Short mmCIF file of C-alpha atoms in Angstrom, two decimals:
data_model
loop_
_atom_site.label_atom_id
_atom_site.label_comp_id
_atom_site.label_asym_id
_atom_site.label_seq_id
_atom_site.Cartn_x
_atom_site.Cartn_y
_atom_site.Cartn_z
CA UNK A 1 -85.08 -5.66 154.39
CA UNK A 2 -84.81 -9.02 156.10
CA UNK A 3 -82.10 -11.18 154.55
CA UNK A 4 -81.02 -14.69 155.36
CA UNK A 5 -77.40 -15.17 156.36
CA UNK A 6 -75.27 -17.97 157.67
CA UNK A 7 -73.68 -17.12 160.99
CA UNK A 8 -70.73 -18.73 162.67
CA UNK A 9 -70.78 -18.51 166.43
CA UNK A 10 -67.90 -19.30 168.75
CA UNK A 11 -68.41 -17.90 172.25
CA UNK A 12 -69.23 -14.22 171.65
CA UNK A 13 -67.91 -13.91 168.10
CA UNK A 14 -70.34 -13.58 165.22
CA UNK A 15 -68.87 -13.87 161.74
CA UNK A 16 -70.99 -13.16 158.72
CA UNK A 17 -70.35 -15.67 155.95
CA UNK A 18 -72.78 -14.55 153.25
CA UNK A 19 -76.37 -13.58 152.67
CA UNK A 20 -79.22 -14.51 150.41
CA UNK A 21 -82.34 -12.47 149.78
CA UNK A 22 -85.25 -14.59 150.96
CA UNK A 23 -88.11 -12.88 149.21
CA UNK A 24 -88.02 -14.41 145.75
CA UNK A 25 -91.32 -13.10 144.52
CA UNK A 26 -90.46 -9.66 143.14
CA UNK A 27 -91.61 -10.39 139.61
CA UNK A 28 -94.47 -12.61 140.78
CA UNK A 29 -96.27 -9.72 142.46
CA UNK A 30 -95.41 -6.75 140.26
CA UNK A 31 -98.75 -6.97 138.45
CA UNK A 32 -100.58 -7.05 141.79
CA UNK A 33 -98.80 -3.87 142.83
CA UNK A 34 -99.78 -2.12 139.62
CA UNK A 35 -103.42 -3.06 140.02
CA UNK A 36 -103.29 -2.09 143.68
CA UNK A 37 -103.19 1.64 143.00
CA UNK A 38 -106.45 3.58 142.99
CA UNK A 39 -106.04 5.73 139.89
CA UNK A 40 -108.15 8.55 141.34
CA UNK A 41 -106.50 8.88 144.73
CA UNK A 42 -103.13 7.39 143.74
CA UNK A 43 -102.97 5.28 146.88
CA UNK A 44 -101.30 1.95 147.47
CA UNK A 45 -103.78 -0.18 149.39
CA UNK A 46 -102.36 -3.01 151.49
CA UNK A 47 -104.48 -5.39 153.50
CA UNK A 48 -103.36 -6.78 156.84
CA UNK A 49 -104.88 -10.04 158.09
CA UNK A 50 -103.95 -10.72 161.71
CA UNK A 51 -105.64 -12.02 164.88
CA UNK A 52 -107.01 -8.93 166.62
CA UNK A 53 -109.27 -10.86 168.98
CA UNK A 54 -109.06 -14.31 170.52
CA UNK A 55 -106.12 -16.28 171.92
CA UNK A 56 -103.54 -14.75 169.58
CA UNK A 57 -104.70 -11.13 169.85
CA UNK A 58 -101.44 -9.97 171.49
CA UNK A 59 -99.45 -11.32 168.56
CA UNK A 60 -101.73 -9.54 166.10
CA UNK A 61 -101.47 -6.26 167.99
CA UNK A 62 -97.67 -6.42 167.87
CA UNK A 63 -97.75 -6.99 164.13
CA UNK A 64 -100.04 -3.98 163.70
CA UNK A 65 -97.61 -1.88 165.76
CA UNK A 66 -94.71 -3.04 163.56
CA UNK A 67 -96.64 -2.04 160.44
CA UNK A 68 -97.37 1.36 162.00
CA UNK A 69 -93.67 1.74 162.72
CA UNK A 70 -92.83 0.90 159.10
CA UNK A 71 -95.28 3.51 157.84
CA UNK A 72 -93.76 6.07 160.18
CA UNK A 73 -90.26 5.32 158.87
CA UNK A 74 -91.38 5.39 155.23
CA UNK A 75 -93.26 8.66 155.84
CA UNK A 76 -95.30 8.56 152.64
CA UNK A 77 -99.08 9.03 152.68
CA UNK A 78 -99.43 7.14 149.39
CA UNK A 79 -99.62 3.88 151.40
CA UNK A 80 -102.80 2.88 153.19
CA UNK A 81 -103.04 -0.16 155.46
CA UNK A 82 -106.37 -1.89 156.10
CA UNK A 83 -106.18 -4.23 159.13
CA UNK A 84 -108.78 -6.99 159.40
CA UNK A 85 -109.32 -9.55 162.13
CA UNK A 86 -108.81 -13.27 161.44
CA UNK A 87 -109.58 -14.46 164.98
CA UNK A 88 -107.11 -17.26 164.07
CA UNK A 89 -110.02 -18.92 162.29
CA UNK A 90 -110.03 -19.85 158.57
CA UNK A 91 -113.72 -18.93 158.09
CA UNK A 92 -113.27 -15.50 159.65
CA UNK A 93 -110.08 -15.07 157.60
CA UNK A 94 -112.00 -15.72 154.38
CA UNK A 95 -114.72 -13.25 155.39
CA UNK A 96 -112.14 -10.54 156.17
CA UNK A 97 -110.31 -11.24 152.89
CA UNK A 98 -113.55 -10.76 150.97
CA UNK A 99 -114.12 -7.46 152.77
CA UNK A 100 -110.65 -6.31 151.71
CA UNK A 101 -111.31 -7.33 148.12
CA UNK A 102 -114.56 -5.34 148.13
CA UNK A 103 -112.70 -2.11 148.94
CA UNK A 104 -110.16 -2.62 146.17
CA UNK A 105 -107.31 -4.34 148.04
CA UNK A 106 -105.55 -7.09 146.13
CA UNK A 107 -102.29 -7.37 148.07
CA UNK A 108 -102.40 -8.42 151.71
CA UNK A 109 -99.85 -9.11 154.44
CA UNK A 110 -100.99 -12.18 156.34
CA UNK A 111 -102.58 -14.24 157.57
CA UNK A 112 -100.17 -15.40 160.26
CA UNK A 113 -101.01 -19.09 160.67
CA UNK A 114 -100.93 -21.86 158.10
CA UNK A 115 -104.39 -23.21 158.98
CA UNK A 116 -105.93 -19.81 158.21
CA UNK A 117 -104.96 -20.21 154.54
CA UNK A 118 -107.51 -22.97 154.06
CA UNK A 119 -110.10 -21.08 151.99
CA UNK A 120 -108.06 -18.23 150.54
CA UNK A 121 -107.92 -19.76 147.07
CA UNK A 122 -111.55 -18.63 146.83
CA UNK A 123 -110.30 -15.02 146.73
CA UNK A 124 -108.35 -15.63 143.53
CA UNK A 125 -107.84 -11.95 142.65
CA UNK A 126 -105.82 -11.29 145.81
CA UNK A 127 -102.20 -12.12 146.66
CA UNK A 128 -101.43 -12.97 150.28
CA UNK A 129 -97.96 -12.61 151.79
CA UNK A 130 -98.50 -15.01 154.67
CA UNK A 131 -96.16 -14.96 157.67
CA UNK A 132 -96.16 -18.75 157.85
CA UNK A 133 -92.87 -20.57 157.34
CA UNK A 134 -94.62 -23.53 155.75
CA UNK A 135 -94.47 -23.88 151.98
CA UNK A 136 -96.14 -27.23 151.38
CA UNK A 137 -99.59 -27.28 149.75
CA UNK A 138 -100.06 -23.51 149.75
CA UNK A 139 -102.96 -22.01 147.76
CA UNK A 140 -101.72 -20.58 144.44
CA UNK A 141 -102.37 -17.00 145.57
CA UNK A 142 -100.41 -17.36 148.84
CA UNK A 143 -96.68 -16.73 149.20
CA UNK A 144 -94.84 -17.89 152.29
CA UNK A 145 -92.82 -14.92 153.54
CA UNK A 146 -91.69 -16.57 156.76
CA UNK A 147 -88.18 -17.93 157.16
CA UNK A 148 -88.99 -21.31 155.68
CA UNK A 149 -86.94 -24.48 155.37
CA UNK A 150 -86.28 -24.02 151.65
CA UNK A 151 -84.70 -20.57 152.06
CA UNK A 152 -82.62 -21.82 154.97
CA UNK A 153 -81.40 -24.94 153.18
CA UNK A 154 -80.54 -22.86 150.11
CA UNK A 155 -78.35 -20.74 152.38
CA UNK A 156 -76.76 -23.83 153.94
CA UNK A 157 -76.13 -25.20 150.45
CA UNK A 158 -74.13 -22.10 149.51
CA UNK A 159 -72.16 -22.34 152.75
CA UNK A 160 -71.35 -26.01 152.06
CA UNK A 161 -70.10 -25.09 148.60
CA UNK A 162 -68.07 -22.20 150.02
CA UNK A 163 -66.44 -24.38 152.67
CA UNK A 164 -65.88 -27.27 150.20
CA UNK A 165 -67.75 -29.67 152.47
CA UNK A 166 -68.02 -33.06 150.77
CA UNK A 167 -70.08 -35.36 153.00
CA UNK A 168 -73.00 -33.88 154.92
CA UNK A 169 -75.50 -35.92 156.86
CA UNK A 170 -78.93 -34.44 157.54
CA UNK A 171 -80.66 -35.28 160.83
CA UNK A 172 -84.44 -34.76 160.77
CA UNK A 173 -86.71 -35.30 163.80
CA UNK A 174 -89.90 -37.32 163.52
CA UNK A 175 -92.02 -34.23 164.07
CA UNK A 176 -94.78 -32.43 162.20
CA UNK A 177 -92.45 -30.33 160.04
CA UNK A 178 -90.31 -33.19 158.68
CA UNK A 179 -92.07 -33.05 155.28
CA UNK A 180 -91.28 -29.33 155.04
CA UNK A 181 -87.60 -30.10 155.60
CA UNK A 182 -87.64 -32.86 152.99
CA UNK A 183 -89.27 -30.48 150.53
CA UNK A 184 -86.52 -27.94 151.24
CA UNK A 185 -83.84 -30.55 150.62
CA UNK A 186 -85.44 -31.53 147.32
CA UNK A 187 -86.10 -27.95 146.16
CA UNK A 188 -82.60 -26.70 146.99
CA UNK A 189 -80.88 -29.71 145.39
CA UNK A 190 -78.41 -29.67 148.24
CA UNK A 191 -75.90 -32.54 148.10
CA UNK A 192 -76.45 -34.79 151.08
CA UNK A 193 -74.39 -37.89 151.88
CA UNK A 194 -77.16 -39.44 153.97
CA UNK A 195 -80.46 -38.46 155.59
CA UNK A 196 -81.55 -39.82 158.96
CA UNK A 197 -84.84 -39.48 160.81
CA UNK A 198 -84.57 -39.68 164.59
CA UNK A 199 -86.83 -40.08 167.58
CA UNK A 200 -86.75 -37.17 170.06
CA UNK A 201 -87.18 -39.50 173.05
CA UNK A 202 -83.72 -39.26 174.74
CA UNK A 203 -82.97 -42.98 175.15
CA UNK A 204 -83.98 -43.83 171.59
CA UNK A 205 -82.18 -40.75 170.28
CA UNK A 206 -78.86 -41.72 171.89
CA UNK A 207 -79.06 -45.24 170.43
CA UNK A 208 -79.77 -43.82 167.00
CA UNK A 209 -76.87 -41.36 167.20
CA UNK A 210 -74.56 -44.18 168.30
CA UNK A 211 -75.51 -46.07 165.16
CA UNK A 212 -75.19 -43.04 162.88
CA UNK A 213 -71.71 -42.20 164.22
CA UNK A 214 -70.57 -45.84 164.25
CA UNK A 215 -69.79 -45.38 167.94
CA UNK A 216 -69.44 -49.05 168.97
CA UNK A 217 -67.03 -49.78 166.11
CA UNK A 218 -64.89 -46.72 166.91
CA UNK A 219 -64.93 -47.63 170.60
CA UNK A 220 -63.79 -51.16 169.77
CA UNK A 221 -61.08 -49.76 167.49
CA UNK A 222 -59.60 -47.99 170.52
CA UNK A 223 -59.64 -51.15 172.62
CA UNK A 224 -58.07 -53.14 169.81
CA UNK A 225 -55.31 -50.60 169.28
CA UNK A 226 -54.42 -50.49 172.96
CA UNK A 227 -54.33 -54.30 173.04
CA UNK A 228 -52.12 -54.39 169.96
CA UNK A 229 -49.67 -51.91 171.44
CA UNK A 230 -49.51 -53.82 174.72
CA UNK A 231 -48.43 -56.94 172.83
CA UNK A 232 -46.04 -55.08 170.55
CA UNK A 233 -42.31 -54.42 170.87
CA UNK A 234 -42.76 -50.72 170.16
CA UNK A 235 -40.33 -48.86 172.46
CA UNK A 236 -42.76 -45.91 172.73
CA UNK A 237 -45.78 -48.05 173.44
CA UNK A 238 -46.29 -46.85 177.02
CA UNK A 239 -46.49 -43.25 175.90
CA UNK A 240 -48.81 -44.14 173.02
CA UNK A 241 -51.05 -46.21 175.29
CA UNK A 242 -51.26 -43.37 177.81
CA UNK A 243 -52.35 -40.99 175.04
CA UNK A 244 -54.90 -43.46 173.76
CA UNK A 245 -56.36 -43.94 177.23
CA UNK A 246 -57.31 -40.27 177.21
CA UNK A 247 -59.59 -40.95 174.27
CA UNK A 248 -63.00 -42.57 174.05
CA UNK A 249 -62.95 -43.79 170.45
CA UNK A 250 -60.58 -44.27 167.55
CA UNK A 251 -61.32 -43.94 163.86
CA UNK A 252 -62.50 -41.39 161.34
CA UNK A 253 -66.10 -40.34 160.85
CA UNK A 254 -67.82 -41.00 157.55
CA UNK A 255 -69.03 -37.40 157.30
CA UNK A 256 -67.56 -33.91 157.57
CA UNK A 257 -70.70 -31.98 158.51
CA UNK A 258 -73.93 -32.59 160.39
CA UNK A 259 -77.06 -30.56 159.58
CA UNK A 260 -79.67 -30.78 162.33
CA UNK A 261 -83.25 -29.69 161.61
CA UNK A 262 -84.21 -29.05 165.21
CA UNK A 263 -84.57 -26.32 167.82
CA UNK A 264 -84.36 -25.47 171.51
CA UNK A 265 -84.00 -28.38 173.94
CA UNK A 266 -84.45 -31.02 171.27
CA UNK A 267 -81.51 -29.58 169.37
CA UNK A 268 -79.39 -29.58 172.51
CA UNK A 269 -80.30 -33.22 173.09
CA UNK A 270 -79.06 -34.17 169.62
CA UNK A 271 -75.80 -32.29 170.06
CA UNK A 272 -75.33 -33.79 173.54
CA UNK A 273 -75.78 -37.26 172.04
CA UNK A 274 -73.14 -36.43 169.45
CA UNK A 275 -70.76 -35.35 172.21
CA UNK A 276 -71.52 -38.56 174.11
CA UNK A 277 -70.46 -40.59 171.08
CA UNK A 278 -67.18 -38.65 170.95
CA UNK A 279 -68.22 -36.49 168.02
CA UNK A 280 -67.19 -32.91 168.76
CA UNK A 281 -68.18 -29.80 166.76
CA UNK A 282 -64.47 -29.04 166.64
CA UNK A 283 -63.99 -32.09 164.39
CA UNK A 284 -66.66 -31.28 161.79
CA UNK A 285 -69.09 -28.56 160.73
CA UNK A 286 -72.12 -28.46 163.01
CA UNK A 287 -74.99 -26.75 161.16
CA UNK A 288 -78.56 -26.14 162.30
CA UNK A 289 -81.60 -24.28 161.03
CA UNK A 290 -82.39 -20.72 162.14
CA UNK A 291 -82.01 -20.26 165.91
CA UNK A 292 -82.92 -16.53 166.18
CA UNK A 293 -79.69 -16.02 168.16
CA UNK A 294 -80.74 -18.29 171.01
CA UNK A 295 -78.47 -17.11 173.85
CA UNK A 296 -78.90 -20.33 175.84
CA UNK A 297 -77.50 -22.22 172.85
CA UNK A 298 -74.72 -19.79 172.07
CA UNK A 299 -73.43 -19.72 175.65
CA UNK A 300 -72.84 -23.48 175.65
CA UNK A 301 -69.11 -23.58 174.90
CA UNK A 302 -69.10 -27.33 174.33
CA UNK A 303 -71.49 -26.83 171.41
CA UNK A 304 -69.22 -24.38 169.58
CA UNK A 305 -68.47 -23.67 166.81
CA UNK A 306 -72.00 -23.79 165.47
CA UNK A 307 -73.26 -22.49 162.14
CA UNK A 308 -76.82 -21.52 161.31
CA UNK A 309 -78.77 -19.46 158.76
CA UNK A 310 -80.44 -16.39 160.18
CA UNK A 311 -81.58 -12.89 159.45
CA UNK A 312 -79.11 -10.02 159.79
CA UNK A 313 -78.33 -9.75 163.51
CA UNK A 314 -77.63 -6.02 163.53
CA UNK A 315 -80.87 -5.28 161.67
CA UNK A 316 -82.77 -7.38 164.20
CA UNK A 317 -81.18 -5.52 167.13
CA UNK A 318 -81.86 -2.14 165.52
CA UNK A 319 -85.51 -3.05 165.00
CA UNK A 320 -85.88 -4.33 168.57
CA UNK A 321 -84.43 -1.10 169.93
CA UNK A 322 -86.67 1.05 167.72
CA UNK A 323 -89.79 -0.96 168.55
CA UNK A 324 -89.09 -0.95 172.29
CA UNK A 325 -88.50 2.79 172.29
CA UNK A 326 -91.75 3.45 170.40
CA UNK A 327 -94.05 1.04 172.23
CA UNK A 328 -92.24 0.23 175.49
CA UNK A 329 -92.38 -3.51 174.89
CA UNK A 330 -90.18 -6.15 173.32
CA UNK A 331 -91.26 -7.22 169.79
CA UNK A 332 -91.79 -10.78 168.60
CA UNK A 333 -89.98 -11.99 165.50
CA UNK A 334 -93.08 -11.95 163.31
CA UNK A 335 -93.23 -8.22 163.94
CA UNK A 336 -89.88 -7.84 162.19
CA UNK A 337 -91.13 -9.79 159.16
CA UNK A 338 -94.24 -7.59 159.01
CA UNK A 339 -92.13 -4.44 159.25
CA UNK A 340 -89.92 -5.67 156.42
CA UNK A 341 -92.83 -6.65 154.20
CA UNK A 342 -94.22 -3.11 154.28
CA UNK A 343 -90.77 -1.82 153.35
CA UNK A 344 -90.48 -4.37 150.56
CA UNK A 345 -93.87 -3.45 149.11
CA UNK A 346 -92.98 0.24 149.22
CA UNK A 347 -89.64 -0.45 147.53
CA UNK A 348 -91.35 -2.38 144.75
CA UNK A 349 -93.93 0.35 144.35
CA UNK A 350 -91.10 2.79 143.66
CA UNK A 351 -89.40 0.38 141.25
CA UNK A 352 -92.69 -0.04 139.37
CA UNK A 353 -93.47 3.70 139.59
CA UNK A 354 -96.94 2.91 140.88
CA UNK A 355 -97.92 6.41 141.92
CA UNK A 356 -97.70 7.51 138.28
CA UNK A 357 -99.92 4.69 137.02
#
């Protein structure tokens, strides 16, 4: 089962801090599981809404392969999967959902994309385990099973409590998912010293980080201290001045951790701006959202140590190896979530003793 963990990375060392189970809907769907069994054939019917044609067909095909792999590993003919095409279109998604409902399916994995959820509240008797990581304004019968901001921030909250971190600042880009992050902050009740929104344009970003880190004041502190020592009668002033000249700033930061809600090159730009303002990850806790073990990020020694919530790394590697061996191609991450969802449904079916219903 996919779990969410916080990982600490320094060069090639991965240290598991703790984990939190991200699927918090066990009780919410138990009734759906019970109703999902055909009492004559004693089958568990699961729908699968994915793009099988159109621009995202390759993604859909990989998800179907992952579900096939899960069924092979479970090796129980009580489970039946019914794939239907969404064509990445909300109207087609609704039509396919209605077709699933007509054959007695009331629990469905998918759809993949948030915009395909648009009309699913019209199929009120079905529960959809969507692969989206968005949680804002979901239809009542849709559960976000992606690695969303709320589950990640809950994990970060536990890490902050574990490490006794007192003053965290949260940096949020002015991008389309900023409201999702704010919802996660509110839902998790994580204690934040200050929140800052930033512009991803490099020049504006650097200016904003300078202000957030009080860079000009700390830089002036260094100049003032060197000047003071030069005028002083301190017998060790030359040595002290020489040491100070190796520095760029002087003065403590007003925070002890930075949480950055960004990814890929944008994330690197933020961290680079922090380094430019003489704020090193060695001096505070640098925390980000899930990076899926981004090697380009982890190989940057200047950015270490870095902490981030993620799924279990070994489980991910085991799945990738199994998938590649079976299908001779590398899986995408949504395939792993699909694989886990089938396993989760099967596990709950056993817990609810569905085959004896």
